[in-house]
Amino acid sequence: MSERTQAAFTVGDEHVRAVRRMAGAALAEARELSIDRSTRVIAEEFLRQEFKRTLPVLDRAREAYRNATIGPSGEEARRRAVELGAVRRAIDAGVQAQTPHLASVAATLQERLPDTSRMVLDSEAGALTRRASLETAARLIPPDPARWDTTVGHRIEASDQFIADVTTLQERNERAATGLRRVTGASTADPRGAALQIACYERMNSQQLHDSERWREQVRTTHSVADQEIERALTKTGVPPMPWAGGMALNTTDAQAGTQHVAMGPGASGADPAHMVPPPKPAQAPSVGMNRL
C-alpha cells in the first residue's frame, strides 16, 4: 500500500472514531436530559440534531476510504465505504422521520404507567418503537476501526431494516392517530407516538382510563401554559395524558428502565453504541382497553 493510500485509509478510520465520539457524547447527554419530564422533548431534538451533525463526517470517512481502494487493503476500504453509505442513509432517515428517543419514551412510561410500562414496550407497537428508535440508529455505527469486521456484512442489512422499521412506524402512527382523534377528541396533527398510545390504552384498566381523562381536563383548566405544552409534548413519546405515579418525578434508575447505553470514545470497549434490552414478557395478556380501535 502506498503512503498516500495508507494515509487515506487512516483518515477514514479517524473520521469513524470521530462519529463514535459524537454519537456517544450525544447519547449520554440526551439520557441525562430525559430524566426530567420538562427536558425530554429537548433531549430528543438535541440527539436528532447531533446525529445530523455526524452525516458530513460519515461522508468524509466514505470519501477517504474510496481514495484507499488501490492496493492490498483496497477491498477492505471499498467494503467500509459501502457499509458507511448504508449507515448514513439509515441515520438520515431516522433524523428526517423524527424517530423516537427510546430513553425518553421509557422514562415517561415508567413515570406515568409503572405497572404496565414493560408490557407496553413488549407490545407490537412497543417493539416497533424500539427498533425504529434513535438508539437503534446509533447501534449501526461501526465499532472502533481496529475491530471493524466488514466480512460479516450484517451492517448493510441492519441499516436497510432500520429504514423499513422507521417507515412502518410512521405508517402505524398515521393510522393510529385517526383512531385517537375519534375516541379522545385530542388534536393529532402530529401523529408521533400514536401507535404506542393505543398500546397503552389497550392495557390500562378502567381506573387508569378514568384518571387519564380527568388528568387531561385538569391540565387544560388549571395548569400553566408552559406545563400544558410539556404535557402535550410528552404525548408524542407515546404515553396518554396521565398523572405521575405517586406525583413524583423519575430518578436516574427509573429513567434507564427501557434501554442500556454502552459509552463510546476513548477507553470504550468497542461494543455497539447502544445496547437494547427488551423488557420481559408480560405475565398475562391485558383484558381492558380500547380494543374497538
Coordinates of C-alpha atoms in Angstrom, one line a residue:
M1 CA 0.0 0.0 0.0
S2 CA 1.4 3.4 -1.0
E3 CA 1.9 6.1 1.6
R4 CA -0.9 8.1 0.0
T5 CA -3.3 5.1 0.1
Q6 CA -2.4 4.3 3.7
A7 CA -2.9 7.9 4.7
A8 CA -6.4 7.9 3.2
F9 CA -7.3 4.7 5.0
T10 CA -6.1 6.2 8.3
V11 CA -8.1 9.4 7.7
G12 CA -11.2 7.2 7.1
D13 CA -10.6 5.4 10.4
E14 CA -10.2 8.7 12.3
H15 CA -13.4 10.0 10.9
V16 CA -15.2 6.9 12.1
R17 CA -13.8 7.3 15.5
A18 CA -15.0 10.9 15.5
V19 CA -18.5 9.8 14.6
R20 CA -18.4 7.3 17.5
R21 CA -17.3 10.0 19.9
M22 CA -20.0 12.4 18.7
A23 CA -22.8 9.8 18.9
G24 CA -21.6 8.5 22.3
A25 CA -21.5 12.0 23.8
A26 CA -24.9 12.9 22.4
L27 CA -26.5 9.7 23.7
A28 CA -25.1 10.3 27.2
E29 CA -26.3 14.0 27.2
A30 CA -29.7 13.0 25.9
R31 CA -30.1 10.4 28.6
E32 CA -29.4 13.0 31.3
L33 CA -31.9 15.3 29.8
S34 CA -34.5 12.5 29.6
I35 CA -34.6 12.1 33.4
D36 CA -36.6 15.4 33.8
R37 CA -40.0 15.5 32.3
S38 CA -39.5 19.1 31.3
T39 CA -36.5 18.4 29.1
R40 CA -37.4 15.2 27.4
V41 CA -38.5 16.9 24.2
I42 CA -35.2 18.8 24.3
A43 CA -33.4 15.5 24.7
E44 CA -34.9 14.0 21.6
E45 CA -34.4 17.1 19.5
F46 CA -30.8 17.5 20.8
L47 CA -30.0 13.9 19.9
R48 CA -31.6 14.2 16.5
Q49 CA -29.5 17.4 15.7
E50 CA -26.3 15.8 17.0
F51 CA -26.9 12.7 14.7
K52 CA -27.5 15.1 11.9
R53 CA -24.0 16.6 12.6
T54 CA -22.5 13.1 12.1
L55 CA -23.7 12.9 8.5
P56 CA -20.9 15.1 6.9
V57 CA -18.3 13.3 8.9
L58 CA -19.6 10.0 7.6
D59 CA -19.4 11.5 4.1
R60 CA -15.7 12.4 4.7
A61 CA -15.0 8.9 6.0
R62 CA -16.5 7.3 2.9
E63 CA -14.6 9.6 0.6
A64 CA -11.3 8.7 2.4
Y65 CA -11.9 5.0 2.1
R66 CA -12.8 5.4 -1.6
N67 CA -9.4 7.0 -2.0
A68 CA -7.8 4.0 -0.4
T69 CA -9.2 1.3 -2.7
I70 CA -5.9 0.6 -4.5
G71 CA -3.5 -1.9 -3.0
P72 CA -3.7 -4.8 -0.6
S73 CA -6.3 -3.1 1.6
G74 CA -8.3 -1.9 -1.3
E75 CA -11.2 -4.4 -0.9
E76 CA -11.4 -3.7 2.8
A77 CA -11.6 0.1 2.1
R78 CA -14.3 -0.5 -0.5
R79 CA -16.4 -2.6 1.9
R80 CA -16.0 0.1 4.6
A81 CA -17.2 2.8 2.3
V82 CA -20.2 0.8 1.2
E83 CA -21.2 0.0 4.8
L84 CA -20.8 3.6 5.8
G85 CA -23.1 4.6 2.9
A86 CA -25.8 2.3 4.3
V87 CA -25.3 3.6 7.9
R88 CA -25.5 7.2 6.6
R89 CA -28.8 6.5 4.8
A90 CA -30.3 5.0 7.9
I91 CA -29.3 7.8 10.3
D92 CA -30.5 10.4 7.8
A93 CA -33.9 8.5 7.6
G94 CA -34.2 8.5 11.4
V95 CA -33.4 12.2 11.6
Q96 CA -35.8 13.2 8.9
A97 CA -38.6 11.0 10.2
Q98 CA -38.2 12.3 13.8
T99 CA -37.8 8.8 15.2
P100 CA -38.2 8.5 19.0
H101 CA -35.6 8.7 21.7
L102 CA -36.2 5.4 23.5
A103 CA -34.8 6.6 26.8
S104 CA -37.4 9.4 26.9
V105 CA -40.2 7.0 25.9
A106 CA -39.2 4.5 28.6
A107 CA -38.9 7.2 31.2
T108 CA -42.3 8.7 30.6
L109 CA -43.9 5.2 30.5
Q110 CA -42.3 4.3 33.8
E111 CA -43.3 7.6 35.3
R112 CA -46.9 7.5 34.2
L113 CA -47.8 3.8 33.9
P114 CA -45.2 2.0 36.1
D115 CA -47.3 -1.2 36.4
T116 CA -47.8 -1.6 32.6
S117 CA -44.8 0.1 31.1
R118 CA -42.9 -3.1 30.4
M119 CA -46.0 -4.7 28.9
V120 CA -46.5 -1.7 26.6
L121 CA -42.8 -1.9 25.5
D122 CA -43.3 -5.6 24.8
S123 CA -46.3 -5.0 22.6
E124 CA -46.1 -4.9 18.8
A125 CA -46.1 -1.1 18.8
G126 CA -43.5 -1.1 21.6
A127 CA -41.2 -3.5 19.7
L128 CA -41.5 -1.4 16.6
T129 CA -40.8 1.8 18.6
R130 CA -37.6 0.2 19.9
R131 CA -36.5 -1.0 16.5
A132 CA -37.1 2.5 14.9
S133 CA -35.6 4.5 17.8
L134 CA -32.6 6.8 17.6
E135 CA -30.7 4.4 19.9
T136 CA -31.1 1.7 17.3
A137 CA -29.7 4.0 14.7
A138 CA -26.7 4.6 16.9
R139 CA -26.1 0.8 17.0
L140 CA -25.5 0.8 13.3
I141 CA -22.3 2.9 13.7
P142 CA -19.3 0.7 13.2
P143 CA -17.1 -0.3 16.2
D144 CA -13.6 1.1 16.6
P145 CA -11.9 0.5 13.2
A146 CA -9.4 -1.8 14.7
R147 CA -12.3 -4.2 15.5
W148 CA -14.5 -3.5 12.4
D149 CA -15.1 -6.8 10.6
T150 CA -16.7 -6.0 7.2
T151 CA -16.7 -9.6 6.1
V152 CA -19.8 -10.3 8.0
G153 CA -21.8 -7.7 6.0
H154 CA -24.7 -7.5 8.5
R155 CA -24.5 -3.7 8.9
I156 CA -26.0 -3.1 5.5
E157 CA -28.9 -5.4 6.1
A158 CA -29.4 -3.9 9.6
S159 CA -29.4 -0.4 8.1
D160 CA -32.0 -1.3 5.5
Q161 CA -34.1 -3.0 8.1
F162 CA -34.0 0.2 10.3
I163 CA -35.2 2.3 7.4
A164 CA -38.0 -0.2 6.8
D165 CA -39.0 0.0 10.5
V166 CA -38.9 3.8 10.5
T167 CA -41.3 3.8 7.5
T168 CA -43.6 1.2 9.2
L169 CA -43.7 3.2 12.4
Q170 CA -44.7 6.3 10.5
E171 CA -47.5 4.5 8.8
R172 CA -48.7 2.9 12.0
N173 CA -48.7 6.2 13.8
E174 CA -50.7 7.8 10.9
R175 CA -53.4 5.1 11.1
A176 CA -53.4 5.2 14.9
A177 CA -53.8 9.0 15.0
T178 CA -57.1 8.7 13.3
G179 CA -58.4 6.3 16.0
L180 CA -57.1 8.6 18.8
R181 CA -58.8 11.6 17.2
R182 CA -62.1 9.7 17.0
V183 CA -62.1 8.3 20.6
T184 CA -60.4 11.1 22.6
G185 CA -61.1 14.2 20.5
A186 CA -57.5 15.2 21.0
S187 CA -55.6 17.0 18.3
T188 CA -53.4 14.6 16.4
A189 CA -52.0 16.9 13.7
D190 CA -48.6 15.4 14.7
P191 CA -49.1 11.6 14.8
R192 CA -45.9 10.7 16.5
G193 CA -46.4 8.2 19.3
A194 CA -50.0 7.5 18.4
A195 CA -49.4 3.7 17.9
L196 CA -47.8 3.4 21.3
Q197 CA -50.6 5.5 22.9
I198 CA -53.1 3.0 21.7
A199 CA -51.0 0.1 23.0
C200 CA -51.1 1.9 26.4
Y201 CA -54.9 2.4 26.3
E202 CA -55.4 -1.3 25.4
R203 CA -53.5 -2.2 28.6
M204 CA -54.9 0.4 31.0
N205 CA -57.7 -0.7 33.4
S206 CA -60.9 1.3 34.0
Q207 CA -59.4 3.3 36.8
Q208 CA -56.4 4.3 34.7
L209 CA -58.6 5.3 31.9
H210 CA -60.6 7.4 34.2
D211 CA -57.5 9.0 35.7
S212 CA -56.2 9.8 32.2
E213 CA -59.4 11.6 31.2
R214 CA -59.5 13.5 34.5
W215 CA -55.8 14.5 34.1
R216 CA -56.4 15.7 30.6
E217 CA -59.1 18.1 31.9
Q218 CA -57.1 19.2 34.9
V219 CA -54.1 20.1 32.8
R220 CA -56.4 22.0 30.4
T221 CA -58.1 24.0 33.1
T222 CA -55.7 24.5 35.9
H223 CA -52.1 24.2 34.7
S224 CA -49.9 26.9 33.3
V225 CA -49.4 27.3 29.6
A226 CA -45.8 26.0 30.0
D227 CA -47.0 22.9 31.8
Q228 CA -49.7 22.3 29.2
E229 CA -47.0 22.5 26.5
I230 CA -44.9 20.0 28.3
E231 CA -47.8 17.6 28.8
R232 CA -48.8 17.8 25.1
A233 CA -45.2 17.2 24.1
L234 CA -45.0 14.1 26.3
T235 CA -47.9 12.5 24.5
K236 CA -45.6 12.5 21.4
T237 CA -43.5 9.9 23.2
G238 CA -46.5 7.6 23.1
V239 CA -48.0 8.0 26.5
P240 CA -51.6 9.1 27.1
P241 CA -52.3 12.0 29.4
M242 CA -51.7 10.6 32.8
P243 CA -50.6 12.0 36.2
W244 CA -47.3 10.9 37.6
A245 CA -47.4 7.8 39.6
G246 CA -47.3 9.0 43.2
G247 CA -46.8 12.6 42.0
M248 CA -43.1 12.1 41.9
A249 CA -40.5 12.7 39.1
L250 CA -38.3 9.8 38.0
N251 CA -35.0 9.1 39.4
T252 CA -32.0 8.1 37.4
T253 CA -32.6 4.3 37.8
D254 CA -36.2 4.6 36.7
A255 CA -35.2 6.6 33.6
Q256 CA -32.9 3.8 32.5
A257 CA -35.6 1.1 32.6
G258 CA -36.1 0.7 28.9
T259 CA -32.6 0.9 27.5
Q260 CA -28.9 0.5 28.4
H261 CA -26.2 2.6 27.0
V262 CA -22.6 1.5 26.2
A263 CA -20.3 4.5 26.2
M264 CA -18.1 5.3 23.2
G265 CA -14.9 7.2 22.8
P266 CA -11.5 6.9 24.4
G267 CA -11.3 3.7 26.5
A268 CA -14.6 2.3 25.2
S269 CA -14.9 -1.4 24.8
G270 CA -15.6 -1.3 21.1
A271 CA -19.2 -2.5 21.6
D272 CA -22.0 -1.0 19.6
P273 CA -23.0 2.5 20.7
A274 CA -26.3 1.4 22.4
H275 CA -27.4 -2.0 23.5
M276 CA -31.2 -2.5 23.6
V277 CA -32.6 -4.7 26.3
P278 CA -36.1 -6.0 25.6
P279 CA -38.5 -6.0 28.6
P280 CA -39.6 -9.3 30.0
K281 CA -42.7 -11.0 28.6
P282 CA -45.9 -9.9 30.3
A283 CA -47.4 -12.4 32.7
Q284 CA -50.8 -12.3 31.0
A285 CA -52.5 -10.5 28.2
P286 CA -54.4 -7.3 29.1
S287 CA -58.1 -7.6 29.2
V288 CA -59.2 -3.9 29.4
G289 CA -58.6 -1.2 26.8
M290 CA -59.5 0.3 23.5
N291 CA -59.8 -2.9 21.5
R292 CA -62.5 -1.3 19.4
L293 CA -59.8 0.7 17.6

